[in-house]
Tab-separated table of C-alpha atoms in Angstrom:
chain	number	residue	atom	x	y	z
A	23	UNK	CA	0.000	0.000	0.000
A	24	UNK	CA	2.775	2.436	0.930
A	25	UNK	CA	4.592	1.749	-2.326
A	26	UNK	CA	1.406	2.321	-4.313
A	27	UNK	CA	0.837	5.680	-2.599
A	28	UNK	CA	4.394	6.786	-3.368
A	29	UNK	CA	3.970	5.765	-7.002
A	30	UNK	CA	0.696	7.648	-7.292
A	31	UNK	CA	2.076	10.777	-5.666
A	32	UNK	CA	5.074	10.717	-7.994
A	33	UNK	CA	2.806	10.316	-11.004
A	34	UNK	CA	0.472	13.089	-9.897
A	35	UNK	CA	3.386	15.390	-9.170
A	36	UNK	CA	4.705	14.861	-12.674
A	37	UNK	CA	1.280	15.483	-14.158
A	38	UNK	CA	0.685	18.530	-11.987
A	39	UNK	CA	3.906	20.135	-13.148
A	40	UNK	CA	2.978	19.658	-16.792
A	41	UNK	CA	-0.714	20.508	-16.604
A	42	UNK	CA	-0.841	22.952	-13.674
A	43	UNK	CA	-4.045	21.296	-12.512
A	44	UNK	CA	-5.537	22.580	-9.244
A	45	UNK	CA	-7.449	19.311	-8.918
A	46	UNK	CA	-4.246	17.350	-9.048
A	47	UNK	CA	-2.731	19.573	-6.341
A	48	UNK	CA	-5.658	18.822	-4.055
A	49	UNK	CA	-5.386	15.096	-4.727
A	50	UNK	CA	-1.683	15.215	-3.905
A	51	UNK	CA	-2.438	16.848	-0.553
A	52	UNK	CA	-5.093	14.282	0.286
A	53	UNK	CA	-2.916	11.336	-0.668
A	54	UNK	CA	0.045	12.814	1.270
A	55	UNK	CA	-2.161	13.184	4.321
A	56	UNK	CA	-3.314	9.582	4.013
A	57	UNK	CA	0.284	8.453	3.676
A	58	UNK	CA	1.312	10.449	6.766
A	59	UNK	CA	-1.543	9.026	8.816
A	60	UNK	CA	-0.683	5.505	7.692
A	61	UNK	CA	2.983	5.878	8.546
A	62	UNK	CA	2.123	7.480	11.876
A	63	UNK	CA	-0.043	4.491	12.702
A	64	UNK	CA	2.797	2.119	11.914
A	65	UNK	CA	5.267	4.155	13.977
A	66	UNK	CA	7.385	4.844	10.886
A	67	UNK	CA	7.079	8.616	11.085
A	68	UNK	CA	5.467	11.371	13.144
A	69	UNK	CA	3.464	14.188	11.573
A	70	UNK	CA	4.092	16.423	14.563
A	71	UNK	CA	6.465	19.353	14.353
A	72	UNK	CA	9.471	18.291	16.395
A	73	UNK	CA	11.350	20.831	18.486
A	74	UNK	CA	14.618	20.508	20.350
A	75	UNK	CA	14.643	22.405	23.645
A	76	UNK	CA	17.965	22.818	25.449
A	77	UNK	CA	17.930	23.770	29.115
A	78	UNK	CA	20.554	24.556	31.740
A	79	UNK	CA	18.762	23.833	35.003
A	80	UNK	CA	19.737	20.630	36.729
A	81	UNK	CA	18.519	18.719	39.756
A	82	UNK	CA	14.989	19.347	40.948
A	83	UNK	CA	14.452	22.278	38.591
A	84	UNK	CA	15.402	20.123	35.629
A	85	UNK	CA	12.846	17.549	36.735
A	86	UNK	CA	10.194	20.278	36.777
A	87	UNK	CA	11.164	21.316	33.243
A	88	UNK	CA	10.863	17.747	32.010
A	89	UNK	CA	7.432	17.511	33.629
A	90	UNK	CA	6.273	20.739	31.995
A	91	UNK	CA	7.487	19.594	28.589
A	92	UNK	CA	5.611	16.316	28.990
A	93	UNK	CA	2.433	18.197	29.896
A	94	UNK	CA	2.823	20.493	26.905
A	95	UNK	CA	3.257	17.541	24.574
A	96	UNK	CA	0.125	15.933	26.007
A	97	UNK	CA	-1.874	19.165	25.790
A	98	UNK	CA	-1.934	19.229	21.987
A	99	UNK	CA	-1.302	16.974	18.992
A	100	UNK	CA	0.721	19.151	16.611
A	101	UNK	CA	4.038	19.744	18.379
A	102	UNK	CA	6.500	17.378	20.017
A	103	UNK	CA	9.130	19.028	22.227
A	104	UNK	CA	12.230	17.063	23.158
A	105	UNK	CA	13.974	18.516	26.207
A	106	UNK	CA	17.681	17.986	26.730
A	107	UNK	CA	19.802	19.077	29.691
A	108	UNK	CA	23.009	20.702	28.442
A	109	UNK	CA	24.844	21.521	31.660
A	110	UNK	CA	24.860	24.739	33.679
A	111	UNK	CA	24.472	28.274	32.294
A	112	UNK	CA	28.136	28.467	31.301
A	113	UNK	CA	28.246	25.007	29.738
A	114	UNK	CA	25.117	25.521	27.678
A	115	UNK	CA	26.453	28.706	26.087
A	116	UNK	CA	29.615	26.857	25.076
A	117	UNK	CA	27.473	24.214	23.400
A	118	UNK	CA	25.274	26.839	21.786
A	119	UNK	CA	28.295	28.579	20.292
A	120	UNK	CA	29.516	25.226	18.988
A	121	UNK	CA	26.079	24.501	17.529
A	122	UNK	CA	26.145	27.863	15.751
A	123	UNK	CA	29.476	26.988	14.162
A	124	UNK	CA	28.066	23.622	13.120
A	125	UNK	CA	24.754	25.051	11.911
A	126	UNK	CA	22.894	22.797	14.344
A	127	UNK	CA	21.223	25.083	16.881
A	128	UNK	CA	18.233	23.944	18.935
A	129	UNK	CA	14.839	25.499	18.326
A	130	UNK	CA	14.486	26.846	21.866
A	131	UNK	CA	17.021	27.232	24.667
A	132	UNK	CA	17.398	28.734	28.103
A	133	UNK	CA	19.976	31.535	28.118
A	134	UNK	CA	21.847	32.548	31.262
A	135	UNK	CA	21.420	36.272	31.857
A	136	UNK	CA	25.165	36.957	32.040
A	137	UNK	CA	26.482	34.221	29.749
A	138	UNK	CA	26.924	35.169	26.125
A	139	UNK	CA	23.502	36.365	24.996
A	140	UNK	CA	24.970	39.279	22.977
A	141	UNK	CA	27.459	37.011	21.255
A	142	UNK	CA	24.720	34.529	20.357
A	143	UNK	CA	22.385	37.229	19.081
A	144	UNK	CA	25.088	38.947	17.043
A	145	UNK	CA	25.791	35.650	15.284
A	146	UNK	CA	22.410	36.046	13.578
A	147	UNK	CA	20.770	32.802	14.744
A	148	UNK	CA	18.560	34.152	17.524
A	149	UNK	CA	15.223	35.865	16.973
A	150	UNK	CA	14.383	39.051	18.820
A	151	UNK	CA	11.116	38.769	20.704
A	152	UNK	CA	9.887	41.847	18.839
A	153	UNK	CA	10.151	39.972	15.545
A	154	UNK	CA	8.262	36.990	16.925
A	155	UNK	CA	5.429	39.042	18.405
A	156	UNK	CA	5.040	40.973	15.160
A	157	UNK	CA	4.949	37.781	13.159
A	158	UNK	CA	2.888	35.527	15.427
A	159	UNK	CA	1.463	37.764	18.183
A	160	UNK	CA	-0.193	36.214	21.171
A	161	UNK	CA	1.914	37.661	23.998
A	162	UNK	CA	0.937	40.573	26.239
A	163	UNK	CA	4.226	42.389	26.720
A	164	UNK	CA	2.702	44.617	29.412
A	165	UNK	CA	2.191	41.499	31.529
A	166	UNK	CA	5.954	40.996	31.848
A	167	UNK	CA	7.705	42.544	34.853
A	168	UNK	CA	9.654	45.498	33.344
A	169	UNK	CA	12.882	44.870	35.260
A	170	UNK	CA	13.157	41.370	33.806
A	171	UNK	CA	12.402	42.672	30.328
A	172	UNK	CA	15.150	45.251	30.649
A	173	UNK	CA	17.715	42.643	31.631
A	174	UNK	CA	17.158	40.671	28.421
A	175	UNK	CA	17.306	43.753	26.202
A	176	UNK	CA	20.239	44.190	23.841
A	177	UNK	CA	20.781	46.913	21.247
A	178	UNK	CA	17.286	48.197	22.122
A	179	UNK	CA	15.730	44.813	21.322
A	180	UNK	CA	14.304	42.193	23.635
A	181	UNK	CA	16.350	39.171	22.584
A	182	UNK	CA	15.094	36.617	25.115
A	183	UNK	CA	12.076	36.279	27.354
A	184	UNK	CA	12.433	36.152	31.135
A	185	UNK	CA	11.682	32.680	32.444
A	186	UNK	CA	13.776	31.076	35.204
A	187	UNK	CA	14.584	34.251	37.085
A	188	UNK	CA	15.307	35.150	40.658
A	189	UNK	CA	16.122	38.096	42.873
A	190	UNK	CA	18.236	38.215	46.040
A	191	UNK	CA	16.571	38.427	49.453
A	192	UNK	CA	17.581	38.617	53.104
A	193	UNK	CA	17.339	35.221	54.818
A	194	UNK	CA	17.527	35.316	58.609
A	195	UNK	CA	17.295	33.279	61.796
A	196	UNK	CA	14.381	34.552	63.876
A	197	UNK	CA	15.535	32.639	66.965
A	198	UNK	CA	18.935	34.371	66.914
A	199	UNK	CA	17.147	37.716	66.523
A	200	UNK	CA	15.182	37.075	69.718
A	201	UNK	CA	18.290	35.968	71.598
A	202	UNK	CA	19.984	39.247	70.584
A	203	UNK	CA	17.003	41.330	71.721
A	204	UNK	CA	15.859	42.086	68.166
A	205	UNK	CA	12.294	41.915	66.887
A	206	UNK	CA	12.101	38.649	64.899
A	207	UNK	CA	9.346	40.123	62.752
A	208	UNK	CA	11.350	43.174	61.720
A	209	UNK	CA	14.342	42.626	59.477
A	210	UNK	CA	16.784	45.479	58.762
A	211	UNK	CA	15.461	47.897	56.160
A	212	UNK	CA	18.531	50.100	55.582
A	213	UNK	CA	22.293	49.632	55.327
A	214	UNK	CA	22.669	51.285	58.720
A	215	UNK	CA	20.210	48.866	60.303
A	216	UNK	CA	21.983	45.943	58.623
A	217	UNK	CA	25.221	46.916	60.366
A	218	UNK	CA	23.409	47.560	63.663
A	219	UNK	CA	21.690	44.169	63.603
A	220	UNK	CA	24.823	42.357	62.437
A	221	UNK	CA	26.824	43.805	65.339
A	222	UNK	CA	24.319	42.456	67.846
A	223	UNK	CA	24.242	39.075	66.133
A	224	UNK	CA	28.009	38.544	65.866
A	225	UNK	CA	29.154	36.629	68.940
A	226	UNK	CA	31.868	34.568	70.556
A	227	UNK	CA	29.413	32.139	72.121
A	228	UNK	CA	31.926	29.862	73.851
A	229	UNK	CA	34.320	32.540	75.135
A	230	UNK	CA	37.421	31.246	73.353
A	231	UNK	CA	38.209	34.594	71.751
A	232	UNK	CA	37.028	33.574	68.297
A	233	UNK	CA	33.750	34.493	66.638
A	234	UNK	CA	31.595	31.433	66.093
A	235	UNK	CA	28.258	33.133	65.285
A	236	UNK	CA	28.460	35.679	62.482
A	237	UNK	CA	25.921	38.415	61.975
A	238	UNK	CA	25.997	38.611	58.199
A	239	UNK	CA	27.344	37.147	54.977
A	240	UNK	CA	26.411	36.746	51.327
A	241	UNK	CA	26.242	33.869	48.897
A	242	UNK	CA	29.256	32.953	46.766
A	243	UNK	CA	27.799	34.890	43.808
A	244	UNK	CA	29.204	38.047	45.396
A	245	UNK	CA	28.990	40.419	42.371
A	246	UNK	CA	25.216	39.967	42.359
A	247	UNK	CA	24.958	41.754	45.695
A	248	UNK	CA	27.310	44.497	44.535
A	249	UNK	CA	24.875	45.094	41.667
A	250	UNK	CA	22.077	45.344	44.244
A	251	UNK	CA	23.976	47.798	46.423
A	252	UNK	CA	24.960	50.008	43.484
A	253	UNK	CA	21.330	50.076	42.360
A	254	UNK	CA	20.262	51.072	45.866
A	255	UNK	CA	22.353	54.260	45.706
A	256	UNK	CA	21.034	54.948	42.197
A	257	UNK	CA	24.249	53.974	40.467
A	258	UNK	CA	24.941	51.768	37.450
A	259	UNK	CA	27.528	49.201	36.464
A	260	UNK	CA	27.722	50.278	32.794
A	261	UNK	CA	26.220	53.062	30.713
A	262	UNK	CA	24.095	52.515	27.607
A	263	UNK	CA	27.206	52.459	25.404
A	264	UNK	CA	28.843	49.741	27.546
A	265	UNK	CA	31.307	52.103	29.193
A	266	UNK	CA	32.158	51.055	32.780
A	267	UNK	CA	30.616	53.048	35.619
A	268	UNK	CA	31.402	50.640	38.455
A	269	UNK	CA	34.657	52.534	39.117
A	270	UNK	CA	32.770	55.779	39.744
A	271	UNK	CA	32.353	57.334	43.184
A	272	UNK	CA	29.252	55.221	43.795
A	273	UNK	CA	31.029	52.024	42.846
A	274	UNK	CA	33.864	52.838	45.214
A	275	UNK	CA	31.338	53.600	47.976
A	276	UNK	CA	29.759	50.164	47.610
A	277	UNK	CA	33.035	48.243	47.706
A	278	UNK	CA	34.187	50.323	50.690
A	279	UNK	CA	30.946	49.392	52.460
A	280	UNK	CA	31.703	45.757	51.678
A	281	UNK	CA	35.227	46.097	53.052
A	282	UNK	CA	33.930	47.764	56.213
A	283	UNK	CA	31.601	44.845	56.930
A	284	UNK	CA	34.712	42.645	57.162
A	285	UNK	CA	37.433	44.886	58.552
A	286	UNK	CA	35.820	47.783	60.434
A	287	UNK	CA	32.561	46.362	61.773
A	288	UNK	CA	33.865	42.774	61.795
A	289	UNK	CA	30.398	41.300	61.217
A	290	UNK	CA	31.156	39.392	57.990
A	291	UNK	CA	33.867	36.722	57.858
A	292	UNK	CA	36.436	37.121	55.122
A	293	UNK	CA	36.445	34.730	52.166
A	294	UNK	CA	33.816	32.392	53.628
A	295	UNK	CA	31.117	32.807	50.962
A	296	UNK	CA	31.328	29.226	49.609
A	297	UNK	CA	30.254	27.916	53.032
A	298	UNK	CA	27.406	30.292	53.863
A	299	UNK	CA	24.499	28.004	53.061
A	300	UNK	CA	25.779	25.358	55.479
A	301	UNK	CA	26.610	27.995	58.089
A	302	UNK	CA	23.110	29.429	57.827
A	303	UNK	CA	21.108	26.210	58.077
A	304	UNK	CA	23.228	25.038	61.039
A	305	UNK	CA	22.656	28.266	62.979
A	306	UNK	CA	26.182	29.683	62.718
A	307	UNK	CA	25.086	32.632	60.582
A	308	UNK	CA	22.237	34.982	61.492
A	309	UNK	CA	21.624	36.909	58.244
A	310	UNK	CA	22.379	36.023	54.655
A	311	UNK	CA	21.971	37.667	51.261
A	312	UNK	CA	21.002	34.841	48.926
A	313	UNK	CA	18.619	34.065	46.088
A	314	UNK	CA	14.907	33.996	46.817
A	315	UNK	CA	15.051	30.719	44.922
A	316	UNK	CA	16.889	29.172	47.886
A	317	UNK	CA	13.866	29.527	50.157
A	318	UNK	CA	12.471	26.055	49.571
A	319	UNK	CA	15.848	24.365	49.957
A	320	UNK	CA	16.635	26.277	53.155
A	321	UNK	CA	13.223	25.495	54.639
A	322	UNK	CA	13.617	21.767	54.018
A	323	UNK	CA	17.150	21.691	55.468
A	324	UNK	CA	16.287	23.808	58.512
A	325	UNK	CA	13.092	21.962	59.352
A	326	UNK	CA	12.165	22.693	62.972
A	327	UNK	CA	15.701	23.514	64.114
A	328	UNK	CA	14.945	27.240	64.142
A	329	UNK	CA	12.358	29.784	63.019
A	330	UNK	CA	13.362	30.761	59.479
A	331	UNK	CA	12.503	34.182	58.047
A	332	UNK	CA	12.854	35.878	54.650
A	333	UNK	CA	12.672	39.628	54.047
A	334	UNK	CA	13.319	42.089	51.215
A	335	UNK	CA	16.850	43.371	50.819
A	336	UNK	CA	17.549	46.445	52.946
A	337	UNK	CA	17.756	49.590	50.848
A	338	UNK	CA	19.543	52.929	50.832
A	339	UNK	CA	18.479	55.847	48.642
A	340	UNK	CA	16.037	53.449	47.024
A	341	UNK	CA	15.065	49.798	47.021
A	342	UNK	CA	16.579	47.813	44.189
A	343	UNK	CA	17.127	44.138	43.406
A	344	UNK	CA	19.013	42.735	40.394
A	345	UNK	CA	18.029	39.871	38.110
A	346	UNK	CA	19.434	36.362	38.334
A	347	UNK	CA	18.819	33.142	36.464
A	348	UNK	CA	18.044	32.542	32.810
A	349	UNK	CA	15.770	33.677	30.038
A	350	UNK	CA	14.532	31.670	27.100
A	351	UNK	CA	15.250	32.296	23.423
A	352	UNK	CA	13.894	31.123	20.067
A	353	UNK	CA	16.360	30.253	17.308
A	354	UNK	CA	15.835	30.694	13.596
A	355	UNK	CA	14.694	27.609	11.700
A	356	UNK	CA	11.850	26.879	9.275
A	357	UNK	CA	8.660	28.987	9.514
A	358	UNK	CA	6.690	25.992	10.749
A	359	UNK	CA	9.232	25.213	13.473
A	360	UNK	CA	9.537	28.849	14.486
A	361	UNK	CA	5.793	29.195	14.919
A	362	UNK	CA	5.711	25.969	16.939
A	363	UNK	CA	8.602	27.209	19.077
A	364	UNK	CA	6.746	30.423	19.763
A	365	UNK	CA	3.632	28.498	20.765
A	366	UNK	CA	5.664	26.439	23.235
A	367	UNK	CA	7.375	29.490	24.752
A	368	UNK	CA	4.062	31.347	25.110
A	369	UNK	CA	2.621	28.294	26.846
A	370	UNK	CA	5.475	28.351	29.374
A	371	UNK	CA	4.672	31.984	30.179
A	372	UNK	CA	0.899	31.486	30.432
A	373	UNK	CA	-0.436	32.411	33.902
A	374	UNK	CA	-1.112	28.942	35.292
A	375	UNK	CA	2.085	27.390	33.932
A	376	UNK	CA	4.295	30.269	35.096
A	377	UNK	CA	2.641	30.089	38.529
A	378	UNK	CA	3.271	26.356	38.718
A	379	UNK	CA	6.888	26.850	37.628
A	380	UNK	CA	7.454	29.506	40.308
A	381	UNK	CA	5.890	27.457	43.096
A	382	UNK	CA	7.674	24.215	42.229
A	383	UNK	CA	11.127	25.763	41.686
A	384	UNK	CA	11.278	28.848	43.914
A	385	UNK	CA	11.953	31.182	40.988
A	386	UNK	CA	9.886	34.357	41.005
A	387	UNK	CA	6.985	34.671	38.563
A	388	UNK	CA	7.972	36.952	35.688
A	389	UNK	CA	4.403	37.903	34.703
A	390	UNK	CA	1.895	39.879	36.737
A	391	UNK	CA	-1.011	37.659	35.699
A	392	UNK	CA	0.629	34.595	37.239
A	393	UNK	CA	0.849	36.309	40.653
A	394	UNK	CA	-2.948	36.508	40.767
A	395	UNK	CA	-3.529	32.810	40.178
A	396	UNK	CA	-4.859	30.588	42.955
A	397	UNK	CA	-1.636	28.576	42.679
A	398	UNK	CA	0.492	31.533	43.777
A	399	UNK	CA	-1.999	32.904	46.282
A	400	UNK	CA	-2.468	29.548	48.007
A	401	UNK	CA	1.289	29.022	48.086
A	402	UNK	CA	1.852	32.380	49.777
A	403	UNK	CA	-0.916	31.694	52.272
A	404	UNK	CA	0.759	28.476	53.386
A	405	UNK	CA	4.366	29.736	52.943
A	406	UNK	CA	4.589	33.401	54.029
A	407	UNK	CA	8.312	33.560	53.201
A	408	UNK	CA	7.410	33.055	49.530
A	409	UNK	CA	5.629	36.411	49.482
A	410	UNK	CA	8.946	38.305	49.517
A	411	UNK	CA	9.688	37.458	45.888
A	412	UNK	CA	6.327	38.930	44.892
A	413	UNK	CA	6.839	42.017	47.074
A	414	UNK	CA	10.146	42.767	45.376
A	415	UNK	CA	8.824	42.631	41.797
A	416	UNK	CA	8.262	46.387	41.832
A	417	UNK	CA	11.916	46.908	42.755
A	418	UNK	CA	13.509	44.702	40.104
A	419	UNK	CA	16.034	46.915	38.337
A	420	UNK	CA	18.495	45.796	35.729
A	421	UNK	CA	20.717	46.955	32.928
A	422	UNK	CA	20.481	45.293	29.534
A	423	UNK	CA	22.857	42.478	28.679
A	424	UNK	CA	26.187	43.526	27.190
A	425	UNK	CA	29.117	41.647	25.627
A	426	UNK	CA	31.309	42.192	28.699
A	427	UNK	CA	28.901	40.791	31.294
A	428	UNK	CA	31.119	37.840	32.120
A	429	UNK	CA	34.275	39.975	32.295
A	430	UNK	CA	32.611	42.385	34.717
A	431	UNK	CA	31.283	39.561	36.885
A	432	UNK	CA	34.579	37.694	37.132
A	433	UNK	CA	36.498	40.934	37.689
A	434	UNK	CA	34.259	42.070	40.549
A	435	UNK	CA	34.579	38.598	42.097
A	436	UNK	CA	38.365	38.931	42.107
A	437	UNK	CA	38.285	42.464	43.513
A	438	UNK	CA	36.022	41.483	46.407
A	439	UNK	CA	38.357	38.613	47.278
A	440	UNK	CA	41.305	41.015	47.383
A	441	UNK	CA	39.369	43.560	49.442
A	442	UNK	CA	38.270	40.967	51.992
A	443	UNK	CA	41.807	39.617	52.333
A	444	UNK	CA	43.500	43.035	52.594
A	445	UNK	CA	42.037	45.874	54.706
A	446	UNK	CA	44.413	48.283	52.966
A	447	UNK	CA	43.485	47.332	49.412
A	448	UNK	CA	43.311	50.352	47.073
A	449	UNK	CA	39.678	49.989	45.980
A	450	UNK	CA	39.692	52.806	43.458
A	451	UNK	CA	42.807	51.466	41.763
A	452	UNK	CA	41.360	47.949	41.585
A	453	UNK	CA	38.108	49.176	40.045
A	454	UNK	CA	39.923	51.421	37.565
A	455	UNK	CA	42.063	48.495	36.464
A	456	UNK	CA	38.992	46.372	35.819
A	457	UNK	CA	37.340	49.257	33.973
A	458	UNK	CA	40.323	49.474	31.630
A	459	UNK	CA	40.141	45.735	30.935
A	460	UNK	CA	36.419	45.886	30.241
A	461	UNK	CA	36.764	48.912	27.968
A	462	UNK	CA	39.449	47.145	25.959
A	463	UNK	CA	37.285	44.050	25.627
A	464	UNK	CA	34.267	46.055	24.469
A	465	UNK	CA	36.327	47.927	21.860
A	466	UNK	CA	37.737	44.688	20.497
A	467	UNK	CA	34.260	43.178	20.384
A	468	UNK	CA	32.779	46.131	18.523
A	469	UNK	CA	35.581	46.025	15.966
């Protein structure tokens, strides 16, 4: 039967080319459809549009992604998404760049917010979201939280959609607050209060002359909190032309504040950021700047050992929180595959799916509509700490991605290590040196 259908299609195609018959064209379509249905029934071929989706979120979050993809595939009969874990945010960009060179990019991929988005877009393989909305529509851009949109903007174009995104928050031990005479329901709201609280919470509990309960520390992703602090004094890391601003007076002020936490106030241990999560859950650390996405993990590890609280970051001239995590991009392919890719991405950002994603992973919802769903509201009602991520949505502030994002991040990491190790470090000189390196990189990139 299959052979007969092929023979007939070949014959009709030949006739159609010579006669230009509309009837023959219709018959070809019908016979092709019958052939596709037959082969689908035998398992020989699928008539669905197949999409390859690369993602960079492992562990539990990767399991959630796989579950969402399975639900999407079961929700309709036209598209089949195959999800593939490609390593962390850095590893996936390396594989994406290799796939560009080999002309074998996926259809959809997560894109780390500081890992190579400009380079990928400038290679010409990535669609801007503006192009996709103009072509296929179906996405309310006003529903997206503006700060997340800004972070994934490049050359005045939105080049990826926010998706797996987070903001930093203040995690604290309510029991240690009470022991220090602090109100466990009132976290510090300013830099001054942060220092005041941290002083009261830093203790030598066993009298051996060494501090064994620290008042404050941050996660190992230290530059992220520098971005927050600079935003809180209304500063910027880079200007719109990718010129460094982190070595300005405001940048110096932030790094000096950081140094003072270690050397002057002695409330933050030097070079102990890789161990903070363990220190916090075991009660050796009272306050911690860390991702809001860590809330679920912390809660499960802490259990009933102490009363765990989460609060917005303390502010200064303003409240400001930076963007973490990854967006999601659509790569150029055939029109049919591009439209299918866009349908899949829009489904991920639909209110109920985004709400489910946020609740199951700890990432913050990136759309306003998802925050109003019963999924989010019920989650907040039973987990008050989860409300902080929603509260901070109005304070998400970010600069667009730029080609030197990684250089800035790694450079700030190195500077903070030097400042913590040396109370006499020349902060201005260190920041100026990094600014020169970044400027050189940007010039080379633009040429």
